[in-house]
PDB file of C-alpha atoms in Angstrom:
ATOM      1  CA  ASP A   2       0.103   0.031   0.085  1.00  0.00           C
ATOM      2  CA  ALA A   3       1.223   3.589  -0.666  1.00  0.00           C
ATOM      3  CA  GLY A   4       2.292   5.658   2.153  1.00  0.00           C
ATOM      4  CA  VAL A   5       1.305   9.369   2.668  1.00  0.00           C
ATOM      5  CA  THR A   6       1.962  11.119  -0.678  1.00  0.00           C
ATOM      6  CA  GLN A   7       2.736  14.781  -0.949  1.00  0.00           C
ATOM      7  CA  SER A   8       2.996  17.125  -4.022  1.00  0.00           C
ATOM      8  CA  PRO A   9       4.753  19.024  -5.112  1.00  0.00           C
ATOM      9  CA  THR A  10       8.103  17.726  -3.611  1.00  0.00           C
ATOM     10  CA  HIS A  11      10.004  20.892  -4.239  1.00  0.00           C
ATOM     11  CA  LEU A  12       8.847  24.412  -5.240  1.00  0.00           C
ATOM     12  CA  ILE A  13      10.131  28.004  -5.496  1.00  0.00           C
ATOM     13  CA  LYS A  14       7.818  31.052  -4.916  1.00  0.00           C
ATOM     14  CA  THR A  15       8.510  34.623  -4.406  1.00  0.00           C
ATOM     15  CA  ARG A  16       7.449  36.973  -1.373  1.00  0.00           C
ATOM     16  CA  GLY A  17       3.556  37.819  -1.759  1.00  0.00           C
ATOM     17  CA  GLN A  18       2.679  34.842  -3.789  1.00  0.00           C
ATOM     18  CA  HIS A  19       0.436  31.937  -2.647  1.00  0.00           C
ATOM     19  CA  VAL A  20       0.963  28.433  -2.685  1.00  0.00           C
ATOM     20  CA  THR A  21      -1.069  25.081  -2.384  1.00  0.00           C
ATOM     21  CA  LEU A  22       0.251  21.877  -1.141  1.00  0.00           C
ATOM     22  CA  ARG A  23      -1.443  18.695  -1.615  1.00  0.00           C
ATOM     23  CA  CYS A  24      -1.559  15.454   0.447  1.00  0.00           C
ATOM     24  CA  SER A  25      -3.079  11.939   0.019  1.00  0.00           C
ATOM     25  CA  PRO A  26      -3.220   9.934   3.211  1.00  0.00           C
ATOM     26  CA  ILE A  27      -2.860   6.181   3.609  1.00  0.00           C
ATOM     27  CA  SER A  28      -5.831   4.403   2.472  1.00  0.00           C
ATOM     28  CA  GLY A  29      -8.420   4.174   5.258  1.00  0.00           C
ATOM     29  CA  HIS A  30      -6.972   6.970   7.244  1.00  0.00           C
ATOM     30  CA  LYS A  31      -9.477   9.802   8.008  1.00  0.00           C
ATOM     31  CA  SER A  32      -7.247  12.200   9.815  1.00  0.00           C
ATOM     32  CA  VAL A  33      -4.765  14.523   8.284  1.00  0.00           C
ATOM     33  CA  SER A  34      -2.287  16.847  10.053  1.00  0.00           C
ATOM     34  CA  TRP A  35       0.113  19.485   8.724  1.00  0.00           C
ATOM     35  CA  TYR A  36       3.432  20.388  10.296  1.00  0.00           C
ATOM     36  CA  GLN A  37       5.991  22.922   9.313  1.00  0.00           C
ATOM     37  CA  GLN A  38       9.637  22.166   9.809  1.00  0.00           C
ATOM     38  CA  VAL A  39      12.105  24.982   9.511  1.00  0.00           C
ATOM     39  CA  LEU A  40      15.529  23.793   8.718  1.00  0.00           C
ATOM     40  CA  GLY A  41      17.330  22.645  11.775  1.00  0.00           C
ATOM     41  CA  GLN A  42      14.215  22.466  13.964  1.00  0.00           C
ATOM     42  CA  GLY A  43      11.688  20.130  14.788  1.00  0.00           C
ATOM     43  CA  PRO A  44       8.139  20.154  13.014  1.00  0.00           C
ATOM     44  CA  GLN A  45       5.786  22.507  14.219  1.00  0.00           C
ATOM     45  CA  PHE A  46       1.860  21.595  14.175  1.00  0.00           C
ATOM     46  CA  ILE A  47      -0.149  23.859  11.924  1.00  0.00           C
ATOM     47  CA  PHE A  48      -3.536  21.975  11.352  1.00  0.00           C
ATOM     48  CA  GLN A  49      -5.462  18.568  11.910  1.00  0.00           C
ATOM     49  CA  TYR A  50      -8.450  17.563   9.905  1.00  0.00           C
ATOM     50  CA  TYR A  51     -10.693  14.795  10.773  1.00  0.00           C
ATOM     51  CA  GLU A  52     -13.758  13.915   8.620  1.00  0.00           C
ATOM     52  CA  LYS A  53     -13.333  17.097   6.695  1.00  0.00           C
ATOM     53  CA  GLU A  54     -13.601  19.139   9.716  1.00  0.00           C
ATOM     54  CA  GLU A  55     -10.783  21.283  11.351  1.00  0.00           C
ATOM     55  CA  ARG A  56     -10.077  19.682  14.741  1.00  0.00           C
ATOM     56  CA  GLY A  57      -6.969  21.441  15.809  1.00  0.00           C
ATOM     57  CA  ARG A  58      -4.962  24.635  14.768  1.00  0.00           C
ATOM     58  CA  GLY A  59      -1.399  25.560  15.902  1.00  0.00           C
ATOM     59  CA  ASN A  60      -0.085  29.041  16.371  1.00  0.00           C
ATOM     60  CA  PHE A  61       0.050  30.252  12.726  1.00  0.00           C
ATOM     61  CA  PRO A  62      -1.323  33.400  11.162  1.00  0.00           C
ATOM     62  CA  ASP A  63      -4.588  33.403   9.044  1.00  0.00           C
ATOM     63  CA  ARG A  64      -2.428  33.311   5.931  1.00  0.00           C
ATOM     64  CA  PHE A  65      -2.351  29.571   6.501  1.00  0.00           C
ATOM     65  CA  SER A  66      -5.473  27.686   5.597  1.00  0.00           C
ATOM     66  CA  ALA A  67      -6.250  24.100   4.909  1.00  0.00           C
ATOM     67  CA  ARG A  68      -9.254  21.731   3.911  1.00  0.00           C
ATOM     68  CA  GLN A  69      -9.963  18.241   3.620  1.00  0.00           C
ATOM     69  CA  PHE A  70     -11.916  16.658   0.764  1.00  0.00           C
ATOM     70  CA  PRO A  71     -14.382  13.865   0.909  1.00  0.00           C
ATOM     71  CA  ASN A  72     -11.720  11.345  -0.105  1.00  0.00           C
ATOM     72  CA  TYR A  73      -9.712  12.344   3.027  1.00  0.00           C
ATOM     73  CA  SER A  74      -7.110  14.057   0.780  1.00  0.00           C
ATOM     74  CA  SER A  75      -5.886  17.441   2.036  1.00  0.00           C
ATOM     75  CA  GLU A  76      -4.636  20.791   0.863  1.00  0.00           C
ATOM     76  CA  LEU A  77      -2.566  23.272   2.693  1.00  0.00           C
ATOM     77  CA  ASN A  78      -2.705  26.978   1.302  1.00  0.00           C
ATOM     78  CA  VAL A  79      -0.407  29.605   2.342  1.00  0.00           C
ATOM     79  CA  ASN A  80      -1.164  33.245   1.260  1.00  0.00           C
ATOM     80  CA  ALA A  81       1.110  36.296   1.074  1.00  0.00           C
ATOM     81  CA  LEU A  82       4.163  34.248   1.271  1.00  0.00           C
ATOM     82  CA  LEU A  83       7.122  35.493   3.481  1.00  0.00           C
ATOM     83  CA  LEU A  84      10.609  34.550   3.478  1.00  0.00           C
ATOM     84  CA  GLY A  85      10.243  32.961   6.882  1.00  0.00           C
ATOM     85  CA  ASP A  86       7.701  30.605   5.308  1.00  0.00           C
ATOM     86  CA  SER A  87      10.530  28.635   3.626  1.00  0.00           C
ATOM     87  CA  ALA A  88      10.325  25.362   5.215  1.00  0.00           C
ATOM     88  CA  LEU A  89       9.550  21.545   4.714  1.00  0.00           C
ATOM     89  CA  TYR A  90       5.777  20.983   4.957  1.00  0.00           C
ATOM     90  CA  LEU A  91       4.927  17.660   6.186  1.00  0.00           C
ATOM     91  CA  CYS A  92       1.672  15.902   5.972  1.00  0.00           C
ATOM     92  CA  ALA A  93       0.825  13.181   8.329  1.00  0.00           C
ATOM     93  CA  SER A  94      -2.163  10.812   8.341  1.00  0.00           C
ATOM     94  CA  SER A  95      -3.793   8.574  11.122  1.00  0.00           C
ATOM     95  CA  PHE A  96      -6.746   6.313  11.342  1.00  0.00           C
ATOM     96  CA  GLU A  97      -8.018   7.842  14.374  1.00  0.00           C
ATOM     97  CA  LEU A  98      -8.872  11.360  15.374  1.00  0.00           C
ATOM     98  CA  ALA A  99      -6.313  12.188  17.901  1.00  0.00           C
ATOM     99  CA  GLY A 100      -3.692  10.134  16.216  1.00  0.00           C
ATOM    100  CA  LEU A 101      -2.334   9.397  19.573  1.00  0.00           C
ATOM    101  CA  THR A 102      -4.039   5.714  19.806  1.00  0.00           C
ATOM    102  CA  GLY A 103      -1.787   4.971  17.078  1.00  0.00           C
ATOM    103  CA  GLU A 104       1.020   6.101  14.833  1.00  0.00           C
ATOM    104  CA  LEU A 105       1.252   9.289  12.785  1.00  0.00           C
ATOM    105  CA  PHE A 106       2.638   8.548   9.448  1.00  0.00           C
ATOM    106  CA  PHE A 107       4.333  11.195   7.737  1.00  0.00           C
ATOM    107  CA  GLY A 108       4.888  11.945   4.024  1.00  0.00           C
ATOM    108  CA  GLU A 109       8.226  12.935   2.597  1.00  0.00           C
ATOM    109  CA  GLY A 110       7.156  16.520   2.673  1.00  0.00           C
ATOM    110  CA  SER A 111       6.941  19.622   0.302  1.00  0.00           C
ATOM    111  CA  ARG A 112      10.020  21.795   0.296  1.00  0.00           C
ATOM    112  CA  LEU A 113       8.995  25.501  -0.186  1.00  0.00           C
ATOM    113  CA  THR A 114      11.454  27.942  -0.890  1.00  0.00           C
ATOM    114  CA  VAL A 115      10.439  31.825  -0.843  1.00  0.00           C
ATOM    115  CA  LEU A 116      12.626  33.992  -2.469  1.00  0.00           C
TER     116      LEU A 116
ATOM    117  CA  GLY B  11       4.990  28.168  25.990  1.00  0.00           C
ATOM    118  CA  GLU B  12       5.464  24.421  26.648  1.00  0.00           C
ATOM    119  CA  SER B  13       8.426  22.987  24.908  1.00  0.00           C
ATOM    120  CA  VAL B  14      10.393  19.682  24.280  1.00  0.00           C
ATOM    121  CA  GLY B  15      14.072  19.950  24.241  1.00  0.00           C
ATOM    122  CA  LEU B  16      17.194  17.857  23.870  1.00  0.00           C
ATOM    123  CA  HIS B  17      20.339  17.892  25.845  1.00  0.00           C
ATOM    124  CA  LEU B  18      22.806  17.165  22.909  1.00  0.00           C
ATOM    125  CA  PRO B  19      22.363  18.383  19.527  1.00  0.00           C
ATOM    126  CA  THR B  20      24.932  15.700  18.056  1.00  0.00           C
ATOM    127  CA  LEU B  21      25.959  12.242  19.103  1.00  0.00           C
ATOM    128  CA  SER B  22      28.800  10.357  17.568  1.00  0.00           C
ATOM    129  CA  VAL B  23      29.139   6.698  18.194  1.00  0.00           C
ATOM    130  CA  GLN B  24      31.093   3.711  16.737  1.00  0.00           C
ATOM    131  CA  GLU B  25      29.166   0.762  15.128  1.00  0.00           C
ATOM    132  CA  GLY B  26      28.274  -1.693  17.559  1.00  0.00           C
ATOM    133  CA  ASP B  27      28.080   0.567  20.638  1.00  0.00           C
ATOM    134  CA  ASN B  28      24.822   1.453  22.358  1.00  0.00           C
ATOM    135  CA  SER B  29      23.501   4.792  21.859  1.00  0.00           C
ATOM    136  CA  ILE B  30      21.491   6.865  24.372  1.00  0.00           C
ATOM    137  CA  ILE B  31      19.610   9.952  23.032  1.00  0.00           C
ATOM    138  CA  ASN B  32      18.063  12.293  25.854  1.00  0.00           C
ATOM    139  CA  CYS B  33      14.923  14.555  25.877  1.00  0.00           C
ATOM    140  CA  ALA B  34      13.538  16.916  28.338  1.00  0.00           C
ATOM    141  CA  TYR B  35       9.782  17.838  28.394  1.00  0.00           C
ATOM    142  CA  SER B  36       8.000  20.556  30.108  1.00  0.00           C
ATOM    143  CA  ASN B  37       4.373  20.058  29.932  1.00  0.00           C
ATOM    144  CA  SER B  38       3.210  17.913  32.864  1.00  0.00           C
ATOM    145  CA  ALA B  39      -0.002  17.233  31.234  1.00  0.00           C
ATOM    146  CA  SER B  40       1.649  15.153  28.381  1.00  0.00           C
ATOM    147  CA  ASP B  41       0.835  11.658  28.528  1.00  0.00           C
ATOM    148  CA  TYR B  42       1.939  10.293  25.309  1.00  0.00           C
ATOM    149  CA  PHE B  43       5.544  10.305  24.001  1.00  0.00           C
ATOM    150  CA  ILE B  44       7.173   9.363  20.735  1.00  0.00           C
ATOM    151  CA  TRP B  45      10.515   8.996  19.030  1.00  0.00           C
ATOM    152  CA  TYR B  46      10.854   9.573  15.594  1.00  0.00           C
ATOM    153  CA  LYS B  47      13.858   9.181  13.143  1.00  0.00           C
ATOM    154  CA  GLN B  48      14.359  11.311  10.280  1.00  0.00           C
ATOM    155  CA  GLU B  49      16.776  10.791   7.602  1.00  0.00           C
ATOM    156  CA  SER B  50      17.870  13.528   5.057  1.00  0.00           C
ATOM    157  CA  GLY B  51      15.179  14.299   2.609  1.00  0.00           C
ATOM    158  CA  LYS B  52      12.592  12.213   4.198  1.00  0.00           C
ATOM    159  CA  GLY B  53       9.634  12.540   6.623  1.00  0.00           C
ATOM    160  CA  PRO B  54       9.921  11.569  10.194  1.00  0.00           C
ATOM    161  CA  GLN B  55       9.437   7.844  10.861  1.00  0.00           C
ATOM    162  CA  PHE B  56       7.925   6.425  13.848  1.00  0.00           C
ATOM    163  CA  ILE B  57      10.313   4.475  16.113  1.00  0.00           C
ATOM    164  CA  ILE B  58       8.643   3.780  19.455  1.00  0.00           C
ATOM    165  CA  ASP B  59       6.078   5.388  21.802  1.00  0.00           C
ATOM    166  CA  ILE B  60       5.307   5.267  25.566  1.00  0.00           C
ATOM    167  CA  ARG B  61       2.334   6.372  27.768  1.00  0.00           C
ATOM    168  CA  SER B  62       2.729   8.054  30.936  1.00  0.00           C
ATOM    169  CA  ASN B  63       1.459   5.059  32.782  1.00  0.00           C
ATOM    170  CA  MET B  64       4.596   3.311  31.852  1.00  0.00           C
ATOM    171  CA  ASP B  65       8.308   3.732  32.807  1.00  0.00           C
ATOM    172  CA  LYS B  66       9.926   1.456  29.970  1.00  0.00           C
ATOM    173  CA  ARG B  67       8.973   0.074  26.673  1.00  0.00           C
ATOM    174  CA  GLN B  68      11.105  -2.110  24.325  1.00  0.00           C
ATOM    175  CA  GLY B  69      11.132  -2.657  20.660  1.00  0.00           C
ATOM    176  CA  GLN B  70      13.564  -4.243  18.265  1.00  0.00           C
ATOM    177  CA  ARG B  71      16.821  -2.719  19.313  1.00  0.00           C
ATOM    178  CA  VAL B  72      15.333   0.284  20.875  1.00  0.00           C
ATOM    179  CA  THR B  73      14.086   0.929  24.409  1.00  0.00           C
ATOM    180  CA  VAL B  74      12.473   4.128  25.574  1.00  0.00           C
ATOM    181  CA  LEU B  75      12.559   5.162  29.239  1.00  0.00           C
ATOM    182  CA  LEU B  76      10.219   7.750  30.700  1.00  0.00           C
ATOM    183  CA  ASN B  77      11.082   9.311  34.073  1.00  0.00           C
ATOM    184  CA  LYS B  78       8.049  11.692  34.964  1.00  0.00           C
ATOM    185  CA  THR B  79       9.606  12.768  38.157  1.00  0.00           C
ATOM    186  CA  VAL B  80      12.266  14.806  36.245  1.00  0.00           C
ATOM    187  CA  LYS B  81      10.391  14.895  32.979  1.00  0.00           C
ATOM    188  CA  HIS B  82      12.908  13.200  31.052  1.00  0.00           C
ATOM    189  CA  LEU B  83      12.757  10.790  28.033  1.00  0.00           C
ATOM    190  CA  SER B  84      15.475   8.568  26.518  1.00  0.00           C
ATOM    191  CA  LEU B  85      15.848   6.450  23.792  1.00  0.00           C
ATOM    192  CA  GLN B  86      18.493   3.714  23.837  1.00  0.00           C
ATOM    193  CA  ILE B  87      19.590   2.124  20.566  1.00  0.00           C
ATOM    194  CA  ALA B  88      21.448  -1.200  21.010  1.00  0.00           C
ATOM    195  CA  ALA B  89      24.249  -2.335  18.684  1.00  0.00           C
ATOM    196  CA  THR B  90      24.115   0.852  16.810  1.00  0.00           C
ATOM    197  CA  GLN B  91      24.393   0.427  12.850  1.00  0.00           C
ATOM    198  CA  PRO B  92      25.441   2.859  10.327  1.00  0.00           C
ATOM    199  CA  GLY B  93      21.904   2.817   9.051  1.00  0.00           C
ATOM    200  CA  ASP B  94      20.641   4.486  12.301  1.00  0.00           C
ATOM    201  CA  SER B  95      22.512   7.610  11.193  1.00  0.00           C
ATOM    202  CA  ALA B  96      19.733  10.254  11.216  1.00  0.00           C
ATOM    203  CA  VAL B  97      18.066  12.926  13.347  1.00  0.00           C
ATOM    204  CA  TYR B  98      15.977  11.697  16.199  1.00  0.00           C
ATOM    205  CA  PHE B  99      13.265  13.773  17.666  1.00  0.00           C
ATOM    206  CA  CYS B 100      11.132  13.322  20.645  1.00  0.00           C
ATOM    207  CA  ALA B 101       7.584  14.557  20.589  1.00  0.00           C
ATOM    208  CA  GLU B 102       4.840  14.824  23.295  1.00  0.00           C
ATOM    209  CA  GLY B 103       1.270  14.730  23.127  1.00  0.00           C
ATOM    210  CA  ALA B 104      -1.723  15.033  25.425  1.00  0.00           C
ATOM    211  CA  THR B 105      -5.005  13.038  25.423  1.00  0.00           C
ATOM    212  CA  GLY B 106      -7.649  15.347  23.934  1.00  0.00           C
ATOM    213  CA  PHE B 107      -5.244  17.460  22.201  1.00  0.00           C
ATOM    214  CA  GLN B 108      -4.649  16.883  18.573  1.00  0.00           C
ATOM    215  CA  LYS B 109      -1.111  18.095  18.157  1.00  0.00           C
ATOM    216  CA  LEU B 110       2.362  16.729  18.725  1.00  0.00           C
ATOM    217  CA  VAL B 111       5.065  19.059  20.085  1.00  0.00           C
ATOM    218  CA  PHE B 112       8.554  18.205  18.697  1.00  0.00           C
ATOM    219  CA  GLY B 113      11.769  18.817  20.017  1.00  0.00           C
ATOM    220  CA  THR B 114      14.580  20.315  18.038  1.00  0.00           C
ATOM    221  CA  GLY B 115      16.427  16.976  17.504  1.00  0.00           C
ATOM    222  CA  THR B 116      19.687  15.062  17.918  1.00  0.00           C
ATOM    223  CA  ARG B 117      21.866  14.119  15.047  1.00  0.00           C
ATOM    224  CA  LEU B 118      23.240  10.524  15.535  1.00  0.00           C
ATOM    225  CA  LEU B 119      26.418   9.828  13.632  1.00  0.00           C
ATOM    226  CA  VAL B 120      27.511   6.417  13.307  1.00  0.00           C
ATOM    227  CA  SER B 121      31.004   5.477  12.271  1.00  0.00           C
ATOM    228  CA  PRO B 122      31.788   2.187  10.792  1.00  0.00           C
TER     229      PRO B 122
END
């Protein structure tokens, strides 16, 4: 079975632009979480979605938004990009809502560079 | 705010040695802890987890120890192999909350 898949794997944007990142969870997983990993740091929680509803949000500005589709795939959108948004964006899926009753499975990430 | 931190940013060991990676956490409400391994260019990979009602849990070549008194977590890797070279993160979570809080990571370098 395929793991968590993310696209694109790499992309370069300029300040002020917007970006959409996509994630397909493991088949059967209903929960998707997004994390931002700045170089040299641990991942930081952005959002969690379960059954198409937002169930958790981290300390990120309103420029960050996400949604989950009926097939449980998800998009992360970032508007008005800043240099500081350059990071690896990780998507993780889990079967249960909290993800704490089992493993969080991470994708390989989308590396965003903002120039 | 609450945070998870690590004592050592880099740990260098010889192949065959046992490795110990340490982590301090500060949120006393955390009741679930996970160790992840992240290789270059890849996403974090689950290694082992432990709940706060346990002190020790063993997996294949790995052991996680939890000391709630001093809020300390450690990952022991037995007979470390070059393939174990990666950045290791501890993460904490709390029942009812949706997020994991990750530490900054420890880089493990294994020399043949």
